[in-house]
């Protein structure tokens, strides 16, 4: 039986989270050390540990069937692969930044200027879309020091907190793209491999949904149940169980993480008490 080969980053910001996702999907790796190729014990999958830059090419060529990497690398490498699922971690921006004392006038600021970056393709596209002619200086790393040493007038780089920019006397002036980790796939998987991928995707979606939702339990007077049910729709509808104390019930449901605080405030206003919120490990809709 064939196995699905998944490429993940060997060591870097994506490595741990990529392994975590596989673990949460119930996939056990044969051994802890990261050999180039590691097989799973209980799922027809093999893991290839690579540099993230190489993943799009390997997936395009079918050396790996699928891969996990930042969308920024997928855009920059521009290989013929399918992006099939956003994994929701390693969020960052690809931004233009200039020395903090300069006045930014919009994209035309960069007309006839020089910009240092490790992402020349994405940047070139942005300049073309904005009718800007600028010189792109491609460098491999430490892009943020380029203006300070006189190599460039500005930079185009990954920004997460902005502290690196600040330390180098730069300010972010344009967010060109927002990126996060994604799952990519080769375009011509065999039916057998596609079936393994579908099974894996089912699990990944269950893990993702569970992390986006919380289980909530609360006590409420029976008179408030109807109103509470309308703001706690749950998966089908909330579970309502009578309490030993006359006139009170326990309500169980599921809330979305991003609506959580708003919902809690409303529940309190409606007379809910003893609210418990519990993480969900897996959630299948
Ligand atoms: P490799 O040796 O595999 O080429 P790398 O140095 O290119 O590693 P990392 O720094 O580990 O890559 O970053 C991997 C990915 O993490 C980036 O491509 C990006 O998608 C994401 N990322 C999220 N936040 C940041 C950040 N603050 N700086 C850099 N990358 C980030
Ligand atoms: Mg890299």
PDB file of C-alpha atoms and ligand atoms in Angstrom:
ATOM      1  CA  UNK A   1       0.000   0.000   0.000  1.00  0.00           C
ATOM      2  CA  UNK A   2       1.352   3.419  -0.855  1.00  0.00           C
ATOM      3  CA  UNK A   3       1.970   6.095   1.733  1.00  0.00           C
ATOM      4  CA  UNK A   4       1.310   9.801   1.598  1.00  0.00           C
ATOM      5  CA  UNK A   5       4.527  11.843   1.884  1.00  0.00           C
ATOM      6  CA  UNK A   6       4.193  15.085   3.795  1.00  0.00           C
ATOM      7  CA  UNK A   7       6.973  17.689   3.797  1.00  0.00           C
ATOM      8  CA  UNK A   8       7.347  19.872   6.866  1.00  0.00           C
ATOM      9  CA  UNK A   9       9.989  22.373   7.960  1.00  0.00           C
ATOM     10  CA  UNK A  10      13.047  20.671   9.443  1.00  0.00           C
ATOM     11  CA  UNK A  11      13.795  23.339  12.014  1.00  0.00           C
ATOM     12  CA  UNK A  12      12.316  26.782  12.384  1.00  0.00           C
ATOM     13  CA  UNK A  13       9.154  28.577  13.352  1.00  0.00           C
ATOM     14  CA  UNK A  14       6.818  26.082  11.686  1.00  0.00           C
ATOM     15  CA  UNK A  15       8.391  22.794  12.820  1.00  0.00           C
ATOM     16  CA  UNK A  16       6.821  22.284  16.235  1.00  0.00           C
ATOM     17  CA  UNK A  17       3.340  23.413  15.210  1.00  0.00           C
ATOM     18  CA  UNK A  18       3.410  21.219  12.103  1.00  0.00           C
ATOM     19  CA  UNK A  19       4.326  18.170  14.200  1.00  0.00           C
ATOM     20  CA  UNK A  20       1.680  19.183  16.763  1.00  0.00           C
ATOM     21  CA  UNK A  21      -1.067  19.144  14.154  1.00  0.00           C
ATOM     22  CA  UNK A  22      -0.093  15.645  13.072  1.00  0.00           C
ATOM     23  CA  UNK A  23      -0.021  14.556  16.697  1.00  0.00           C
ATOM     24  CA  UNK A  24      -3.445  16.031  17.373  1.00  0.00           C
ATOM     25  CA  UNK A  25      -4.671  14.104  14.333  1.00  0.00           C
ATOM     26  CA  UNK A  26      -3.658  10.936  16.175  1.00  0.00           C
ATOM     27  CA  UNK A  27      -0.591  10.265  14.038  1.00  0.00           C
ATOM     28  CA  UNK A  28       2.273   8.651  15.952  1.00  0.00           C
ATOM     29  CA  UNK A  29       5.785   9.045  14.612  1.00  0.00           C
ATOM     30  CA  UNK A  30       8.076   6.044  14.719  1.00  0.00           C
ATOM     31  CA  UNK A  31      10.868   7.865  16.547  1.00  0.00           C
ATOM     32  CA  UNK A  32      11.631  11.241  17.998  1.00  0.00           C
ATOM     33  CA  UNK A  33      14.664  12.200  15.964  1.00  0.00           C
ATOM     34  CA  UNK A  34      14.206  13.983  12.677  1.00  0.00           C
ATOM     35  CA  UNK A  35      15.724  11.810  10.044  1.00  0.00           C
ATOM     36  CA  UNK A  36      15.115  13.064   6.534  1.00  0.00           C
ATOM     37  CA  UNK A  37      12.277  10.579   6.195  1.00  0.00           C
ATOM     38  CA  UNK A  38      10.231   9.279   9.136  1.00  0.00           C
ATOM     39  CA  UNK A  39       7.259   6.929   8.889  1.00  0.00           C
ATOM     40  CA  UNK A  40       4.185   7.015  11.118  1.00  0.00           C
ATOM     41  CA  UNK A  41       3.230   3.921  13.108  1.00  0.00           C
ATOM     42  CA  UNK A  42      -0.510   4.051  12.800  1.00  0.00           C
ATOM     43  CA  UNK A  43      -1.311   6.021   9.632  1.00  0.00           C
ATOM     44  CA  UNK A  44      -0.103   5.548   6.032  1.00  0.00           C
ATOM     45  CA  UNK A  45       2.033   8.665   6.032  1.00  0.00           C
ATOM     46  CA  UNK A  46       5.740   9.477   5.802  1.00  0.00           C
ATOM     47  CA  UNK A  47       7.287  12.746   6.944  1.00  0.00           C
ATOM     48  CA  UNK A  48      10.022  14.510   5.021  1.00  0.00           C
ATOM     49  CA  UNK A  49      11.918  17.182   6.954  1.00  0.00           C
ATOM     50  CA  UNK A  50      13.044  19.982   4.605  1.00  0.00           C
ATOM     51  CA  UNK A  51      13.879  23.677   4.447  1.00  0.00           C
ATOM     52  CA  UNK A  52      10.618  25.542   3.932  1.00  0.00           C
ATOM     53  CA  UNK A  53      11.976  27.179   0.736  1.00  0.00           C
ATOM     54  CA  UNK A  54      12.277  23.778  -0.930  1.00  0.00           C
ATOM     55  CA  UNK A  55       8.788  22.509  -0.087  1.00  0.00           C
ATOM     56  CA  UNK A  56       6.827  24.060  -3.025  1.00  0.00           C
ATOM     57  CA  UNK A  57       9.246  22.632  -5.581  1.00  0.00           C
ATOM     58  CA  UNK A  58       9.278  19.168  -4.027  1.00  0.00           C
ATOM     59  CA  UNK A  59       5.488  19.097  -3.869  1.00  0.00           C
ATOM     60  CA  UNK A  60       5.217  20.270  -7.488  1.00  0.00           C
ATOM     61  CA  UNK A  61       7.594  17.503  -8.595  1.00  0.00           C
ATOM     62  CA  UNK A  62       5.844  14.877  -6.474  1.00  0.00           C
ATOM     63  CA  UNK A  63       8.906  14.138  -4.327  1.00  0.00           C
ATOM     64  CA  UNK A  64       6.492  15.018  -1.513  1.00  0.00           C
ATOM     65  CA  UNK A  65       2.728  14.696  -2.002  1.00  0.00           C
ATOM     66  CA  UNK A  66       1.706  17.436   0.399  1.00  0.00           C
ATOM     67  CA  UNK A  67       3.465  20.010   2.564  1.00  0.00           C
ATOM     68  CA  UNK A  68       3.003  22.477   5.391  1.00  0.00           C
ATOM     69  CA  UNK A  69       4.558  25.935   5.018  1.00  0.00           C
ATOM     70  CA  UNK A  70       3.924  29.674   5.171  1.00  0.00           C
ATOM     71  CA  UNK A  71       1.705  31.028   2.419  1.00  0.00           C
ATOM     72  CA  UNK A  72       4.399  33.678   1.831  1.00  0.00           C
ATOM     73  CA  UNK A  73       6.757  30.965   0.514  1.00  0.00           C
ATOM     74  CA  UNK A  74       3.973  29.474  -1.617  1.00  0.00           C
ATOM     75  CA  UNK A  75       3.383  32.880  -3.278  1.00  0.00           C
ATOM     76  CA  UNK A  76       7.060  33.654  -3.709  1.00  0.00           C
ATOM     77  CA  UNK A  77       8.040  30.289  -5.191  1.00  0.00           C
ATOM     78  CA  UNK A  78       4.929  30.365  -7.419  1.00  0.00           C
ATOM     79  CA  UNK A  79       5.013  26.633  -8.193  1.00  0.00           C
ATOM     80  CA  UNK A  80       2.180  24.642  -9.733  1.00  0.00           C
ATOM     81  CA  UNK A  81       0.644  23.285  -6.504  1.00  0.00           C
ATOM     82  CA  UNK A  82      -2.779  23.403  -4.828  1.00  0.00           C
ATOM     83  CA  UNK A  83      -3.324  25.280  -1.562  1.00  0.00           C
ATOM     84  CA  UNK A  84      -5.928  23.143   0.160  1.00  0.00           C
ATOM     85  CA  UNK A  85      -6.290  24.257   3.780  1.00  0.00           C
ATOM     86  CA  UNK A  86      -5.393  27.231   5.918  1.00  0.00           C
ATOM     87  CA  UNK A  87      -3.942  25.932   9.171  1.00  0.00           C
ATOM     88  CA  UNK A  88      -4.332  29.137  11.142  1.00  0.00           C
ATOM     89  CA  UNK A  89      -0.887  29.381  12.775  1.00  0.00           C
ATOM     90  CA  UNK A  90       2.343  31.317  12.023  1.00  0.00           C
ATOM     91  CA  UNK A  91       0.360  34.406  11.108  1.00  0.00           C
ATOM     92  CA  UNK A  92       2.438  37.311   9.809  1.00  0.00           C
ATOM     93  CA  UNK A  93       2.328  40.240   7.405  1.00  0.00           C
ATOM     94  CA  UNK A  94       4.471  40.991   4.389  1.00  0.00           C
ATOM     95  CA  UNK A  95       5.016  44.707   4.662  1.00  0.00           C
ATOM     96  CA  UNK A  96       6.934  47.616   3.190  1.00  0.00           C
ATOM     97  CA  UNK A  97       8.864  49.703   5.700  1.00  0.00           C
ATOM     98  CA  UNK A  98      10.903  52.885   5.449  1.00  0.00           C
ATOM     99  CA  UNK A  99      13.118  54.918   7.823  1.00  0.00           C
ATOM    100  CA  UNK A 100      10.848  56.339  10.527  1.00  0.00           C
ATOM    101  CA  UNK A 101      11.602  59.999   9.797  1.00  0.00           C
ATOM    102  CA  UNK A 102      10.562  59.819   6.135  1.00  0.00           C
ATOM    103  CA  UNK A 103       7.091  60.979   5.113  1.00  0.00           C
ATOM    104  CA  UNK A 104       5.119  58.257   3.353  1.00  0.00           C
ATOM    105  CA  UNK A 105       3.043  59.406   0.410  1.00  0.00           C
ATOM    106  CA  UNK A 106       1.560  56.107  -0.771  1.00  0.00           C
ATOM    107  CA  UNK A 107       3.047  53.468  -3.094  1.00  0.00           C
ATOM    108  CA  UNK A 108       4.454  56.188  -5.391  1.00  0.00           C
ATOM    109  CA  UNK A 109       6.934  56.914  -2.573  1.00  0.00           C
ATOM    110  CA  UNK A 110       8.916  53.959  -3.929  1.00  0.00           C
ATOM    111  CA  UNK A 111       9.136  55.326  -7.500  1.00  0.00           C
ATOM    112  CA  UNK A 112      12.793  55.090  -8.603  1.00  0.00           C
ATOM    113  CA  UNK A 113      13.826  53.966  -5.125  1.00  0.00           C
ATOM    114  CA  UNK A 114      15.623  50.828  -4.056  1.00  0.00           C
ATOM    115  CA  UNK A 115      13.926  48.217  -1.847  1.00  0.00           C
ATOM    116  CA  UNK A 116      15.687  45.262  -0.197  1.00  0.00           C
ATOM    117  CA  UNK A 117      13.775  42.003   0.227  1.00  0.00           C
ATOM    118  CA  UNK A 118      13.864  38.205   0.313  1.00  0.00           C
ATOM    119  CA  UNK A 119      10.502  38.194  -1.507  1.00  0.00           C
ATOM    120  CA  UNK A 120      11.228  39.799  -4.901  1.00  0.00           C
ATOM    121  CA  UNK A 121       8.358  38.138  -6.799  1.00  0.00           C
ATOM    122  CA  UNK A 122       5.609  39.203  -4.407  1.00  0.00           C
ATOM    123  CA  UNK A 123       7.074  42.718  -4.244  1.00  0.00           C
ATOM    124  CA  UNK A 124       7.393  43.046  -8.036  1.00  0.00           C
ATOM    125  CA  UNK A 125       3.715  42.112  -8.387  1.00  0.00           C
ATOM    126  CA  UNK A 126       2.740  44.813  -5.881  1.00  0.00           C
ATOM    127  CA  UNK A 127       4.795  47.441  -7.709  1.00  0.00           C
ATOM    128  CA  UNK A 128       3.303  46.474 -11.083  1.00  0.00           C
ATOM    129  CA  UNK A 129      -0.239  46.646  -9.670  1.00  0.00           C
ATOM    130  CA  UNK A 130       0.539  50.115  -8.337  1.00  0.00           C
ATOM    131  CA  UNK A 131       2.362  51.396 -11.446  1.00  0.00           C
ATOM    132  CA  UNK A 132       5.576  51.862  -9.534  1.00  0.00           C
ATOM    133  CA  UNK A 133       9.013  51.398 -11.081  1.00  0.00           C
ATOM    134  CA  UNK A 134      11.503  50.599  -8.360  1.00  0.00           C
ATOM    135  CA  UNK A 135      14.717  48.673  -8.019  1.00  0.00           C
ATOM    136  CA  UNK A 136      14.414  45.429  -6.060  1.00  0.00           C
ATOM    137  CA  UNK A 137      17.556  44.312  -4.253  1.00  0.00           C
ATOM    138  CA  UNK A 138      17.232  40.636  -3.355  1.00  0.00           C
ATOM    139  CA  UNK A 139      19.002  39.604  -0.156  1.00  0.00           C
ATOM    140  CA  UNK A 140      18.796  36.375   1.784  1.00  0.00           C
ATOM    141  CA  UNK A 141      18.360  37.571   5.355  1.00  0.00           C
ATOM    142  CA  UNK A 142      18.702  40.466   7.832  1.00  0.00           C
ATOM    143  CA  UNK A 143      16.782  42.619   5.385  1.00  0.00           C
ATOM    144  CA  UNK A 144      15.985  45.145   8.120  1.00  0.00           C
ATOM    145  CA  UNK A 145      19.543  46.450   8.292  1.00  0.00           C
ATOM    146  CA  UNK A 146      19.632  47.394   4.581  1.00  0.00           C
ATOM    147  CA  UNK A 147      18.458  51.042   4.911  1.00  0.00           C
ATOM    148  CA  UNK A 148      20.804  51.698   7.855  1.00  0.00           C
ATOM    149  CA  UNK A 149      23.877  50.616   5.877  1.00  0.00           C
ATOM    150  CA  UNK A 150      22.831  52.522   2.783  1.00  0.00           C
ATOM    151  CA  UNK A 151      21.944  49.475   0.690  1.00  0.00           C
ATOM    152  CA  UNK A 152      18.318  50.462   0.135  1.00  0.00           C
ATOM    153  CA  UNK A 153      15.704  53.175   0.745  1.00  0.00           C
ATOM    154  CA  UNK A 154      13.205  50.769   2.196  1.00  0.00           C
ATOM    155  CA  UNK A 155      12.547  47.102   2.853  1.00  0.00           C
ATOM    156  CA  UNK A 156       9.855  44.546   2.130  1.00  0.00           C
ATOM    157  CA  UNK A 157       9.815  41.795   4.738  1.00  0.00           C
ATOM    158  CA  UNK A 158       7.865  39.642   7.170  1.00  0.00           C
ATOM    159  CA  UNK A 159       6.502  41.605  10.109  1.00  0.00           C
ATOM    160  CA  UNK A 160       4.817  40.051  13.118  1.00  0.00           C
ATOM    161  CA  UNK A 161       5.128  42.327  16.156  1.00  0.00           C
ATOM    162  CA  UNK A 162       7.042  45.157  14.506  1.00  0.00           C
ATOM    163  CA  UNK A 163       9.767  45.162  17.159  1.00  0.00           C
ATOM    164  CA  UNK A 164      12.503  44.322  14.624  1.00  0.00           C
ATOM    165  CA  UNK A 165      11.466  47.332  12.542  1.00  0.00           C
ATOM    166  CA  UNK A 166      11.456  49.576  15.602  1.00  0.00           C
ATOM    167  CA  UNK A 167      14.941  48.449  16.648  1.00  0.00           C
ATOM    168  CA  UNK A 168      16.238  49.334  13.204  1.00  0.00           C
ATOM    169  CA  UNK A 169      14.625  52.778  13.046  1.00  0.00           C
ATOM    170  CA  UNK A 170      12.010  51.729  10.491  1.00  0.00           C
ATOM    171  CA  UNK A 171       8.219  52.079  10.272  1.00  0.00           C
ATOM    172  CA  UNK A 172       5.699  49.891   8.491  1.00  0.00           C
ATOM    173  CA  UNK A 173       3.953  51.851   5.754  1.00  0.00           C
ATOM    174  CA  UNK A 174       2.150  49.269   3.636  1.00  0.00           C
ATOM    175  CA  UNK A 175       0.778  45.809   4.438  1.00  0.00           C
ATOM    176  CA  UNK A 176       1.014  44.019   1.102  1.00  0.00           C
ATOM    177  CA  UNK A 177      -0.163  40.547   2.128  1.00  0.00           C
ATOM    178  CA  UNK A 178      -1.207  38.607   5.216  1.00  0.00           C
ATOM    179  CA  UNK A 179       0.151  35.097   5.465  1.00  0.00           C
ATOM    180  CA  UNK A 180      -0.291  32.043   7.649  1.00  0.00           C
ATOM    181  CA  UNK A 181       0.649  28.374   7.501  1.00  0.00           C
ATOM    182  CA  UNK A 182      -1.160  26.359   4.835  1.00  0.00           C
ATOM    183  CA  UNK A 183      -1.342  22.788   3.572  1.00  0.00           C
ATOM    184  CA  UNK A 184      -0.386  22.422  -0.087  1.00  0.00           C
ATOM    185  CA  UNK A 185      -0.786  19.422  -2.350  1.00  0.00           C
ATOM    186  CA  UNK A 186       0.598  18.023  -5.577  1.00  0.00           C
ATOM    187  CA  UNK A 187      -1.912  18.371  -8.430  1.00  0.00           C
ATOM    188  CA  UNK A 188      -1.804  14.761  -9.604  1.00  0.00           C
ATOM    189  CA  UNK A 189      -2.209  12.534  -6.568  1.00  0.00           C
ATOM    190  CA  UNK A 190      -3.137   8.913  -7.199  1.00  0.00           C
ATOM    191  CA  UNK A 191      -6.635   7.890  -6.068  1.00  0.00           C
ATOM    192  CA  UNK A 192      -5.065   5.931  -3.234  1.00  0.00           C
ATOM    193  CA  UNK A 193      -3.053   8.913  -1.985  1.00  0.00           C
ATOM    194  CA  UNK A 194      -6.022  11.252  -2.411  1.00  0.00           C
ATOM    195  CA  UNK A 195      -8.038   8.936  -0.149  1.00  0.00           C
ATOM    196  CA  UNK A 196      -5.333   9.149   2.553  1.00  0.00           C
ATOM    197  CA  UNK A 197      -5.247  12.935   2.164  1.00  0.00           C
ATOM    198  CA  UNK A 198      -9.047  13.148   2.545  1.00  0.00           C
ATOM    199  CA  UNK A 199      -8.818  11.153   5.753  1.00  0.00           C
ATOM    200  CA  UNK A 200      -6.054  13.425   7.063  1.00  0.00           C
ATOM    201  CA  UNK A 201      -7.999  16.555   6.065  1.00  0.00           C
ATOM    202  CA  UNK A 202     -11.062  15.313   7.922  1.00  0.00           C
ATOM    203  CA  UNK A 203      -8.952  15.047  11.065  1.00  0.00           C
ATOM    204  CA  UNK A 204      -7.230  18.405  10.537  1.00  0.00           C
ATOM    205  CA  UNK A 205     -10.603  20.117  10.184  1.00  0.00           C
ATOM    206  CA  UNK A 206     -11.838  18.477  13.401  1.00  0.00           C
ATOM    207  CA  UNK A 207      -8.734  19.720  15.250  1.00  0.00           C
ATOM    208  CA  UNK A 208      -9.117  23.224  13.798  1.00  0.00           C
ATOM    209  CA  UNK A 209     -12.821  23.456  14.608  1.00  0.00           C
ATOM    210  CA  UNK A 210     -12.219  22.284  18.152  1.00  0.00           C
ATOM    211  CA  UNK A 211      -9.577  24.944  18.761  1.00  0.00           C
ATOM    212  CA  UNK A 212     -11.973  27.607  17.458  1.00  0.00           C
ATOM    213  CA  UNK A 213     -14.743  26.543  19.844  1.00  0.00           C
ATOM    214  CA  UNK A 214     -15.276  26.106  23.589  1.00  0.00           C
ATOM    215  CA  UNK A 215     -17.698  23.971  25.549  1.00  0.00           C
ATOM    216  CA  UNK A 216     -19.792  26.061  27.922  1.00  0.00           C
ATOM    217  CA  UNK A 217     -21.891  25.015  30.928  1.00  0.00           C
ATOM    218  CA  UNK A 218     -23.987  27.337  33.047  1.00  0.00           C
ATOM    219  CA  UNK A 219     -26.880  27.462  35.461  1.00  0.00           C
ATOM    220  CA  UNK A 220     -29.902  29.653  34.761  1.00  0.00           C
ATOM    221  CA  UNK A 221     -33.415  30.256  36.039  1.00  0.00           C
ATOM    222  CA  UNK A 222     -35.943  28.462  33.822  1.00  0.00           C
ATOM    223  CA  UNK A 223     -37.487  31.804  32.858  1.00  0.00           C
ATOM    224  CA  UNK A 224     -34.207  32.771  31.091  1.00  0.00           C
ATOM    225  CA  UNK A 225     -33.764  29.546  29.101  1.00  0.00           C
ATOM    226  CA  UNK A 226     -35.451  30.768  25.939  1.00  0.00           C
ATOM    227  CA  UNK A 227     -33.341  33.929  25.721  1.00  0.00           C
ATOM    228  CA  UNK A 228     -30.166  32.058  26.558  1.00  0.00           C
ATOM    229  CA  UNK A 229     -30.871  29.446  23.880  1.00  0.00           C
ATOM    230  CA  UNK A 230     -31.161  32.175  21.272  1.00  0.00           C
ATOM    231  CA  UNK A 231     -27.589  33.408  21.924  1.00  0.00           C
ATOM    232  CA  UNK A 232     -26.110  29.914  22.450  1.00  0.00           C
ATOM    233  CA  UNK A 233     -27.123  28.059  19.312  1.00  0.00           C
ATOM    234  CA  UNK A 234     -24.701  25.151  19.915  1.00  0.00           C
ATOM    235  CA  UNK A 235     -24.111  22.455  17.320  1.00  0.00           C
ATOM    236  CA  UNK A 236     -27.798  21.627  16.986  1.00  0.00           C
ATOM    237  CA  UNK A 237     -29.385  23.269  20.014  1.00  0.00           C
ATOM    238  CA  UNK A 238     -28.227  23.547  23.617  1.00  0.00           C
ATOM    239  CA  UNK A 239     -28.742  20.714  26.093  1.00  0.00           C
ATOM    240  CA  UNK A 240     -31.008  21.760  28.986  1.00  0.00           C
ATOM    241  CA  UNK A 241     -30.970  19.613  32.143  1.00  0.00           C
ATOM    242  CA  UNK A 242     -33.084  20.397  35.225  1.00  0.00           C
ATOM    243  CA  UNK A 243     -31.143  21.106  38.430  1.00  0.00           C
ATOM    244  CA  UNK A 244     -32.120  19.597  41.783  1.00  0.00           C
ATOM    245  CA  UNK A 245     -33.109  23.112  42.838  1.00  0.00           C
ATOM    246  CA  UNK A 246     -36.665  23.852  41.665  1.00  0.00           C
ATOM    247  CA  UNK A 247     -36.950  26.421  38.839  1.00  0.00           C
ATOM    248  CA  UNK A 248     -33.297  26.163  37.698  1.00  0.00           C
ATOM    249  CA  UNK A 249     -31.583  24.345  34.826  1.00  0.00           C
ATOM    250  CA  UNK A 250     -28.096  23.588  33.621  1.00  0.00           C
ATOM    251  CA  UNK A 251     -27.455  24.580  29.989  1.00  0.00           C
ATOM    252  CA  UNK A 252     -24.641  23.032  27.911  1.00  0.00           C
ATOM    253  CA  UNK A 253     -23.530  24.341  24.548  1.00  0.00           C
ATOM    254  CA  UNK A 254     -20.630  25.338  22.300  1.00  0.00           C
ATOM    255  CA  UNK A 255     -19.379  28.889  21.674  1.00  0.00           C
ATOM    256  CA  UNK A 256     -16.956  30.282  19.150  1.00  0.00           C
ATOM    257  CA  UNK A 257     -13.677  31.457  20.637  1.00  0.00           C
ATOM    258  CA  UNK A 258     -13.860  34.843  18.893  1.00  0.00           C
ATOM    259  CA  UNK A 259     -17.418  35.553  20.122  1.00  0.00           C
ATOM    260  CA  UNK A 260     -16.679  34.244  23.567  1.00  0.00           C
ATOM    261  CA  UNK A 261     -16.431  37.409  25.733  1.00  0.00           C
ATOM    262  CA  UNK A 262     -19.399  39.044  24.094  1.00  0.00           C
ATOM    263  CA  UNK A 263     -21.520  35.952  24.715  1.00  0.00           C
ATOM    264  CA  UNK A 264     -20.416  35.726  28.358  1.00  0.00           C
ATOM    265  CA  UNK A 265     -21.459  39.344  28.994  1.00  0.00           C
ATOM    266  CA  UNK A 266     -24.908  38.697  27.529  1.00  0.00           C
ATOM    267  CA  UNK A 267     -25.328  35.493  29.528  1.00  0.00           C
ATOM    268  CA  UNK A 268     -24.521  37.297  32.767  1.00  0.00           C
ATOM    269  CA  UNK A 269     -27.076  39.977  31.943  1.00  0.00           C
ATOM    270  CA  UNK A 270     -29.670  37.241  31.418  1.00  0.00           C
ATOM    271  CA  UNK A 271     -29.049  35.842  34.893  1.00  0.00           C
ATOM    272  CA  UNK A 272     -26.681  32.965  34.118  1.00  0.00           C
ATOM    273  CA  UNK A 273     -24.566  31.762  37.052  1.00  0.00           C
ATOM    274  CA  UNK A 274     -21.708  29.331  37.606  1.00  0.00           C
ATOM    275  CA  UNK A 275     -20.476  29.601  34.021  1.00  0.00           C
ATOM    276  CA  UNK A 276     -17.829  26.999  33.136  1.00  0.00           C
ATOM    277  CA  UNK A 277     -15.851  27.108  29.892  1.00  0.00           C
ATOM    278  CA  UNK A 278     -13.931  24.025  28.826  1.00  0.00           C
ATOM    279  CA  UNK A 279     -11.586  23.403  25.874  1.00  0.00           C
ATOM    280  CA  UNK A 280     -12.768  20.910  23.264  1.00  0.00           C
ATOM    281  CA  UNK A 281     -10.260  18.349  22.095  1.00  0.00           C
ATOM    282  CA  UNK A 282     -11.920  17.213  18.842  1.00  0.00           C
ATOM    283  CA  UNK A 283     -15.072  18.438  17.177  1.00  0.00           C
ATOM    284  CA  UNK A 284     -16.809  16.748  14.263  1.00  0.00           C
ATOM    285  CA  UNK A 285     -19.636  18.712  12.694  1.00  0.00           C
TER     286      UNK A 285
HETATM  287  P1  LIG B   1      14.311  27.478   6.645  1.00  0.00           P
HETATM  288  O1  LIG B   1      15.639  27.173   7.243  1.00  0.00           O
HETATM  289  O2  LIG B   1      13.392  26.292   6.730  1.00  0.00           O
HETATM  290  O3  LIG B   1      14.374  28.087   5.284  1.00  0.00           O
HETATM  291  P2  LIG B   1      13.407  30.130   7.444  1.00  0.00           P
HETATM  292  O4  LIG B   1      14.504  30.845   8.135  1.00  0.00           O
HETATM  293  O5  LIG B   1      13.114  30.445   6.035  1.00  0.00           O
HETATM  294  O6  LIG B   1      13.642  28.558   7.625  1.00  0.00           O
HETATM  295  P3  LIG B   1      11.559  30.690   9.670  1.00  0.00           P
HETATM  296  O7  LIG B   1      12.177  31.924  10.222  1.00  0.00           O
HETATM  297  O8  LIG B   1      11.600  29.454  10.490  1.00  0.00           O
HETATM  298  O9  LIG B   1      12.030  30.351   8.179  1.00  0.00           O
HETATM  299  O10 LIG B   1      10.029  31.072   9.338  1.00  0.00           O
HETATM  300  C1  LIG B   1       9.192  30.164   8.716  1.00  0.00           C
HETATM  301  C2  LIG B   1       7.879  30.850   8.398  1.00  0.00           C
HETATM  302  O11 LIG B   1       7.243  31.296   9.588  1.00  0.00           O
HETATM  303  C3  LIG B   1       7.935  32.088   7.534  1.00  0.00           C
HETATM  304  O12 LIG B   1       8.092  31.789   6.164  1.00  0.00           O
HETATM  305  C4  LIG B   1       6.584  32.720   7.821  1.00  0.00           C
HETATM  306  O13 LIG B   1       5.573  32.091   7.061  1.00  0.00           O
HETATM  307  C5  LIG B   1       6.338  32.365   9.281  1.00  0.00           C
HETATM  308  N1  LIG B   1       6.537  33.484  10.240  1.00  0.00           N
HETATM  309  C6  LIG B   1       5.623  33.900  11.148  1.00  0.00           C
HETATM  310  N2  LIG B   1       6.069  34.923  11.870  1.00  0.00           N
HETATM  311  C7  LIG B   1       7.296  35.193  11.469  1.00  0.00           C
HETATM  312  C8  LIG B   1       8.294  36.152  11.849  1.00  0.00           C
HETATM  313  N3  LIG B   1       8.114  37.043  12.811  1.00  0.00           N
HETATM  314  N4  LIG B   1       9.471  36.137  11.172  1.00  0.00           N
HETATM  315  C9  LIG B   1       9.694  35.224  10.227  1.00  0.00           C
HETATM  316  N5  LIG B   1       8.785  34.288   9.823  1.00  0.00           N
HETATM  317  C10 LIG B   1       7.596  34.266  10.435  1.00  0.00           C
HETATM  318 MG1  LIG B   2      13.263  29.488   4.416  1.00  0.00          MG
END
